[in-house]
PDB file of C-alpha atoms in Angstrom:
ATOM      1  CA  TYR A   1    -128.617 142.383 -74.097  1.00 68.00           C
ATOM      2  CA  ASP A   2    -130.936 139.745 -75.763  1.00 75.00           C
ATOM      3  CA  ALA A   3    -129.317 139.945 -79.017  1.00 78.00           C
ATOM      4  CA  MET A   4    -125.870 139.646 -77.518  1.00 88.00           C
ATOM      5  CA  GLN A   5    -127.327 136.369 -75.886  1.00 88.00           C
ATOM      6  CA  SER A   6    -128.524 135.206 -79.165  1.00 87.00           C
ATOM      7  CA  TRP A   7    -124.783 135.670 -80.567  1.00 88.00           C
ATOM      8  CA  LEU A   8    -123.225 134.323 -77.809  1.00 92.00           C
ATOM      9  CA  ALA A   9    -125.271 131.233 -77.947  1.00 91.00           C
ATOM     10  CA  LEU A  10    -124.961 130.372 -81.536  1.00 89.00           C
ATOM     11  CA  SER A  11    -121.479 130.758 -81.253  1.00 91.00           C
ATOM     12  CA  ALA A  12    -120.966 128.401 -78.313  1.00 94.00           C
ATOM     13  CA  ILE A  13    -123.210 126.063 -79.994  1.00 94.00           C
ATOM     14  CA  GLY A  14    -121.218 126.317 -83.166  1.00 92.00           C
ATOM     15  CA  PHE A  15    -117.825 125.761 -81.463  1.00 95.00           C
ATOM     16  CA  ILE A  16    -118.736 123.059 -79.374  1.00 96.00           C
ATOM     17  CA  SER A  17    -120.770 121.244 -82.181  1.00 94.00           C
ATOM     18  CA  GLY A  18    -117.742 121.452 -84.367  1.00 95.00           C
ATOM     19  CA  LEU A  19    -115.380 120.235 -81.421  1.00 96.00           C
ATOM     20  CA  LEU A  20    -117.656 117.174 -80.970  1.00 96.00           C
ATOM     21  CA  PHE A  21    -117.788 116.428 -84.820  1.00 95.00           C
ATOM     22  CA  ALA A  22    -114.297 116.444 -85.155  1.00 95.00           C
ATOM     23  CA  MET A  23    -113.636 114.260 -82.160  1.00 95.00           C
ATOM     24  CA  ILE A  24    -116.825 111.857 -83.419  1.00 95.00           C
ATOM     25  CA  GLY A  25    -114.953 111.846 -87.090  1.00 93.00           C
ATOM     26  CA  THR A  26    -111.302 111.121 -85.286  1.00 94.00           C
ATOM     27  CA  GLY A  27    -112.439 108.443 -82.742  1.00 95.00           C
ATOM     28  CA  SER A  28    -114.289 106.910 -85.549  1.00 94.00           C
ATOM     29  CA  ASP A  29    -111.527 106.484 -87.684  1.00 93.00           C
ATOM     30  CA  TRP A  30    -109.112 105.402 -84.986  1.00 94.00           C
ATOM     31  CA  ALA A  31    -111.894 102.931 -83.985  1.00 95.00           C
ATOM     32  CA  SER A  32    -111.848 101.567 -87.484  1.00 94.00           C
ATOM     33  CA  ASP A  33    -108.103 101.113 -87.381  1.00 93.00           C
ATOM     34  CA  LEU A  34    -108.133  99.403 -84.214  1.00 94.00           C
ATOM     35  CA  LYS A  35    -109.642  96.187 -85.913  1.00 95.00           C
ATOM     36  CA  PHE A  36    -106.593  95.954 -88.091  1.00 93.00           C
ATOM     37  CA  GLY A  37    -103.718  96.750 -85.451  1.00 92.00           C
ATOM     38  CA  VAL A  38    -102.411  99.377 -83.448  1.00 92.00           C
ATOM     39  CA  CYS A  39     -99.645 102.174 -83.810  1.00 90.00           C
ATOM     40  CA  TRP A  40     -97.186 100.730 -81.476  1.00 85.00           C
ATOM     41  CA  GLY A  41     -94.227 103.328 -82.029  1.00 74.00           C
ATOM     42  CA  ARG A  42     -96.160 106.589 -81.717  1.00 82.00           C
ATOM     43  CA  GLY A  43     -98.957 105.829 -79.391  1.00 86.00           C
ATOM     44  CA  PHE A  44    -101.969 103.324 -79.601  1.00 87.00           C
ATOM     45  CA  TRP A  45    -104.474 106.372 -79.862  1.00 89.00           C
ATOM     46  CA  ILE A  46    -103.051 107.425 -83.121  1.00 90.00           C
ATOM     47  CA  THR A  47    -104.772 106.550 -86.452  1.00 89.00           C
ATOM     48  CA  ARG A  48    -102.915 104.306 -88.976  1.00 89.00           C
ATOM     49  CA  ASN A  49    -102.881 107.288 -91.564  1.00 88.00           C
ATOM     50  CA  MET A  50    -100.933 109.603 -88.897  1.00 89.00           C
ATOM     51  CA  CYS A  51     -98.922 106.457 -87.640  1.00 88.00           C
ATOM     52  CA  CYS A  52     -97.708 105.922 -91.265  1.00 86.00           C
ATOM     53  CA  LYS A  53     -97.260 109.575 -92.482  1.00 86.00           C
ATOM     54  CA  ASP A  54     -93.757 109.399 -92.704  1.00 84.00           C
ATOM     55  CA  SER A  55     -93.761 105.851 -94.654  1.00 83.00           C
ATOM     56  CA  ALA A  56     -93.236 105.395 -98.196  1.00 82.00           C
ATOM     57  CA  ASP A  57     -96.360 103.193 -98.345  1.00 79.00           C
ATOM     58  CA  MET A  58     -98.848 101.804 -95.574  1.00 73.00           C
ATOM     59  CA  LEU A  59     -97.773  98.170 -95.814  1.00 76.00           C
ATOM     60  CA  SER A  60     -94.238  99.034 -94.890  1.00 80.00           C
ATOM     61  CA  CYS A  61     -95.099 101.035 -91.898  1.00 84.00           C
ATOM     62  CA  PRO A  62     -92.567 100.155 -89.005  1.00 85.00           C
ATOM     63  CA  ASN A  63     -94.743 101.936 -86.473  1.00 87.00           C
ATOM     64  CA  TRP A  64     -98.087  99.958 -87.333  1.00 87.00           C
ATOM     65  CA  LEU A  65     -98.337  96.674 -86.125  1.00 88.00           C
ATOM     66  CA  THR A  66    -101.089  94.262 -87.048  1.00 88.00           C
ATOM     67  CA  TRP A  67    -102.758  92.205 -84.183  1.00 90.00           C
ATOM     68  CA  ALA A  68    -100.924  89.167 -85.779  1.00 90.00           C
ATOM     69  CA  GLN A  69     -97.512  90.679 -85.400  1.00 88.00           C
ATOM     70  CA  MET A  70     -98.358  91.638 -82.082  1.00 88.00           C
ATOM     71  CA  LEU A  71     -99.259  88.012 -81.139  1.00 90.00           C
ATOM     72  CA  GLY A  72     -96.182  86.748 -82.838  1.00 87.00           C
ATOM     73  CA  VAL A  73     -97.917  84.914 -85.699  1.00 87.00           C
ATOM     74  CA  ASN A  74     -95.511  84.594 -88.561  1.00 83.00           C
ATOM     75  CA  ASP A  75     -97.041  81.826 -90.811  1.00 84.00           C
ATOM     76  CA  ALA A  76     -98.784  83.582 -93.617  1.00 81.00           C
ATOM     77  CA  ALA A  77    -102.014  81.302 -93.761  1.00 83.00           C
ATOM     78  CA  ASN A  78    -102.240  81.798 -89.861  1.00 87.00           C
ATOM     79  CA  GLU A  79    -101.793  85.384 -89.904  1.00 88.00           C
ATOM     80  CA  GLN A  80    -104.647  85.825 -91.922  1.00 89.00           C
ATOM     81  CA  ILE A  81    -107.062  83.707 -89.612  1.00 92.00           C
ATOM     82  CA  VAL A  82    -105.676  85.467 -86.741  1.00 92.00           C
ATOM     83  CA  SER A  83    -106.432  88.646 -88.295  1.00 91.00           C
ATOM     84  CA  TYR A  84    -109.793  87.869 -89.376  1.00 93.00           C
ATOM     85  CA  LEU A  85    -110.833  86.396 -86.215  1.00 95.00           C
ATOM     86  CA  ILE A  86    -109.412  89.561 -84.239  1.00 95.00           C
ATOM     87  CA  TYR A  87    -111.411  91.856 -86.805  1.00 95.00           C
ATOM     88  CA  ILE A  88    -114.696  90.160 -86.248  1.00 96.00           C
ATOM     89  CA  LEU A  89    -114.067  90.263 -82.435  1.00 97.00           C
ATOM     90  CA  ILE A  90    -113.374  93.811 -82.220  1.00 96.00           C
ATOM     91  CA  ALA A  91    -116.045  94.823 -84.652  1.00 97.00           C
ATOM     92  CA  VAL A  92    -118.792  92.960 -82.429  1.00 97.00           C
ATOM     93  CA  ALA A  93    -117.463  94.299 -79.305  1.00 97.00           C
ATOM     94  CA  GLN A  94    -117.861  97.611 -80.392  1.00 97.00           C
ATOM     95  CA  ALA A  95    -121.232  97.254 -82.113  1.00 96.00           C
ATOM     96  CA  GLY A  96    -122.312  95.297 -78.856  1.00 96.00           C
ATOM     97  CA  TYR A  97    -120.827  98.336 -76.442  1.00 95.00           C
ATOM     98  CA  ALA A  98    -122.427 100.995 -78.496  1.00 94.00           C
ATOM     99  CA  ALA A  99    -125.875  99.193 -78.318  1.00 94.00           C
ATOM    100  CA  TRP A 100    -125.466  98.433 -74.526  1.00 95.00           C
ATOM    101  CA  LEU A 101    -124.453 102.098 -73.913  1.00 93.00           C
ATOM    102  CA  CYS A 102    -127.614 103.614 -75.641  1.00 90.00           C
ATOM    103  CA  ALA A 103    -129.968 100.929 -74.155  1.00 91.00           C
ATOM    104  CA  THR A 104    -128.496 101.273 -70.569  1.00 92.00           C
ATOM    105  CA  PHE A 105    -128.105 105.200 -70.450  1.00 91.00           C
ATOM    106  CA  SER A 106    -130.137 106.975 -72.909  1.00 90.00           C
ATOM    107  CA  PRO A 107    -132.541 104.878 -75.359  1.00 90.00           C
ATOM    108  CA  TYR A 108    -133.084 108.077 -77.196  1.00 91.00           C
ATOM    109  CA  ALA A 109    -129.744 107.997 -78.427  1.00 91.00           C
ATOM    110  CA  VAL A 110    -130.406 105.436 -81.090  1.00 88.00           C
ATOM    111  CA  ALA A 111    -131.385 106.093 -84.794  1.00 84.00           C
ATOM    112  CA  SER A 112    -130.862 109.454 -86.377  1.00 86.00           C
ATOM    113  CA  GLY A 113    -133.278 111.577 -84.025  1.00 86.00           C
ATOM    114  CA  ILE A 114    -134.477 113.885 -86.922  1.00 88.00           C
ATOM    115  CA  GLY A 115    -137.965 112.874 -86.801  1.00 88.00           C
ATOM    116  CA  GLU A 116    -138.206 113.311 -83.288  1.00 90.00           C
ATOM    117  CA  ILE A 117    -136.621 116.943 -83.568  1.00 89.00           C
ATOM    118  CA  LYS A 118    -139.540 117.709 -86.086  1.00 90.00           C
ATOM    119  CA  VAL A 119    -141.681 116.784 -83.678  1.00 90.00           C
ATOM    120  CA  ILE A 120    -140.307 118.902 -81.107  1.00 89.00           C
ATOM    121  CA  LEU A 121    -140.240 121.930 -83.049  1.00 89.00           C
ATOM    122  CA  SER A 122    -143.878 121.436 -83.754  1.00 87.00           C
ATOM    123  CA  GLY A 123    -144.418 122.239 -80.029  1.00 84.00           C
ATOM    124  CA  PHE A 124    -144.244 118.587 -78.239  1.00 86.00           C
ATOM    125  CA  VAL A 125    -142.173 117.979 -75.393  1.00 85.00           C
ATOM    126  CA  ILE A 126    -139.910 114.948 -75.090  1.00 88.00           C
ATOM    127  CA  LYS A 127    -138.375 114.781 -71.759  1.00 88.00           C
ATOM    128  CA  LYS A 128    -134.324 113.992 -71.970  1.00 89.00           C
ATOM    129  CA  PHE A 129    -134.464 113.628 -75.856  1.00 92.00           C
ATOM    130  CA  LEU A 130    -131.806 116.507 -75.785  1.00 92.00           C
ATOM    131  CA  GLY A 131    -130.265 116.096 -72.844  1.00 92.00           C
ATOM    132  CA  GLY A 132    -126.647 115.632 -71.705  1.00 92.00           C
ATOM    133  CA  TRP A 133    -126.652 111.862 -71.124  1.00 93.00           C
ATOM    134  CA  THR A 134    -128.107 111.497 -74.625  1.00 93.00           C
ATOM    135  CA  LEU A 135    -125.426 113.654 -75.971  1.00 95.00           C
ATOM    136  CA  LEU A 136    -122.911 111.758 -74.500  1.00 94.00           C
ATOM    137  CA  ALA A 137    -124.300 108.393 -75.270  1.00 94.00           C
ATOM    138  CA  LYS A 138    -124.936 109.583 -78.942  1.00 94.00           C
ATOM    139  CA  CYS A 139    -121.400 110.874 -79.316  1.00 95.00           C
ATOM    140  CA  LEU A 140    -119.857 107.764 -77.937  1.00 95.00           C
ATOM    141  CA  GLY A 141    -122.060 105.196 -79.696  1.00 94.00           C
ATOM    142  CA  LEU A 142    -121.356 107.458 -83.080  1.00 94.00           C
ATOM    143  CA  VAL A 143    -117.722 106.419 -82.544  1.00 95.00           C
ATOM    144  CA  LEU A 144    -118.344 102.907 -81.803  1.00 95.00           C
ATOM    145  CA  SER A 145    -121.020 101.865 -84.050  1.00 95.00           C
ATOM    146  CA  VAL A 146    -119.215 103.745 -87.191  1.00 94.00           C
ATOM    147  CA  GLY A 147    -115.701 102.238 -86.179  1.00 94.00           C
ATOM    148  CA  SER A 148    -117.189  98.857 -86.010  1.00 95.00           C
ATOM    149  CA  GLY A 149    -118.257  99.147 -89.678  1.00 92.00           C
ATOM    150  CA  LEU A 150    -122.024  98.995 -88.977  1.00 90.00           C
ATOM    151  CA  SER A 151    -123.629 100.498 -92.395  1.00 86.00           C
ATOM    152  CA  ILE A 152    -124.848 104.096 -90.670  1.00 86.00           C
ATOM    153  CA  GLY A 153    -123.948 107.384 -91.432  1.00 82.00           C
ATOM    154  CA  LYS A 154    -122.644 110.507 -89.204  1.00 83.00           C
ATOM    155  CA  GLU A 155    -124.659 113.089 -91.099  1.00 83.00           C
ATOM    156  CA  GLY A 156    -128.307 112.384 -89.708  1.00 85.00           C
ATOM    157  CA  PRO A 157    -127.054 111.932 -86.136  1.00 90.00           C
ATOM    158  CA  ALA A 158    -125.052 114.975 -86.226  1.00 91.00           C
ATOM    159  CA  ILE A 159    -127.954 116.866 -86.475  1.00 91.00           C
ATOM    160  CA  HIS A 160    -129.311 115.254 -83.157  1.00 92.00           C
ATOM    161  CA  VAL A 161    -126.132 115.935 -81.640  1.00 94.00           C
ATOM    162  CA  ALA A 162    -125.960 119.817 -82.634  1.00 94.00           C
ATOM    163  CA  CYS A 163    -129.835 119.998 -81.132  1.00 93.00           C
ATOM    164  CA  CYS A 164    -128.567 118.289 -77.960  1.00 94.00           C
ATOM    165  CA  VAL A 165    -125.875 120.780 -77.674  1.00 95.00           C
ATOM    166  CA  SER A 166    -128.145 123.806 -78.624  1.00 94.00           C
ATOM    167  CA  ASN A 167    -130.446 122.560 -75.617  1.00 92.00           C
ATOM    168  CA  VAL A 168    -127.410 122.219 -73.203  1.00 94.00           C
ATOM    169  CA  VAL A 169    -126.099 125.543 -74.159  1.00 94.00           C
ATOM    170  CA  SER A 170    -129.438 127.355 -73.943  1.00 92.00           C
ATOM    171  CA  ARG A 171    -129.618 126.486 -70.037  1.00 92.00           C
ATOM    172  CA  PHE A 172    -126.664 128.909 -69.408  1.00 93.00           C
ATOM    173  CA  PHE A 173    -128.507 131.813 -71.326  1.00 91.00           C
ATOM    174  CA  SER A 174    -131.573 133.543 -69.526  1.00 89.00           C
ATOM    175  CA  LYS A 175    -133.277 134.310 -72.704  1.00 89.00           C
ATOM    176  CA  TYR A 176    -133.696 130.671 -73.624  1.00 89.00           C
ATOM    177  CA  ALA A 177    -133.569 129.045 -70.239  1.00 88.00           C
ATOM    178  CA  PHE A 178    -136.956 130.066 -68.936  1.00 87.00           C
ATOM    179  CA  ASN A 179    -138.754 130.680 -72.550  1.00 87.00           C
ATOM    180  CA  GLU A 180    -139.534 127.581 -74.312  1.00 86.00           C
ATOM    181  CA  ALA A 181    -140.676 129.370 -77.364  1.00 86.00           C
ATOM    182  CA  LYS A 182    -137.218 131.028 -77.778  1.00 88.00           C
ATOM    183  CA  LYS A 183    -135.713 127.929 -77.011  1.00 88.00           C
ATOM    184  CA  ARG A 184    -137.580 126.280 -80.147  1.00 87.00           C
ATOM    185  CA  GLU A 185    -136.498 129.341 -82.214  1.00 87.00           C
ATOM    186  CA  LEU A 186    -132.861 128.411 -81.338  1.00 87.00           C
ATOM    187  CA  LEU A 187    -133.445 124.552 -82.091  1.00 88.00           C
ATOM    188  CA  SER A 188    -134.827 125.422 -85.503  1.00 89.00           C
ATOM    189  CA  GLY A 189    -131.927 127.510 -86.612  1.00 86.00           C
ATOM    190  CA  VAL A 190    -129.486 124.830 -85.464  1.00 86.00           C
ATOM    191  CA  PHE A 191    -131.930 122.155 -87.304  1.00 84.00           C
ATOM    192  CA  ALA A 192    -131.729 124.573 -90.433  1.00 82.00           C
ATOM    193  CA  LEU A 193    -128.025 124.869 -90.304  1.00 76.00           C
ATOM    194  CA  ALA A 194    -126.973 121.362 -89.620  1.00 64.00           C
TER     195      ALA A 194
END
């Protein structure tokens, strides 16, 4: 029964982590494209690559509208100024919202989290570091901060996300829910694989 719980827990952690990583990647691509315009023909939630997949090139895509086109700016010089200002405005708004989100709901969601996970694996307890709010704030913060163009990567924070998923999933299995040593074994396995 214990071996079955291990396999089920690891499978659930892998599936949920993979799903979250795919959502973070797609979301950050969309947030990055949002600074340039929106896909008006197929839906605003679609990235530029998917919006223009049927076009011969990205510049002549009828479904993609820049912000200057949406505002009705036709002069080339004014179009560049408007596009630049909207780009800056959206990038600052995304980065600011990501910072506010982490500061307000989960201060542990900032930085990569690898150092703190190593501390947890060595036996210390950092309450709420691997909790659900941290997971949510980390995922949304990653989408917004990477999409805004900040110079951060998704690889380091992905380890923290996988360990948060591991901690949340371990609550549903009796083998890990009441045994901190077993929970750390699960965390170390996830940390090594991520």
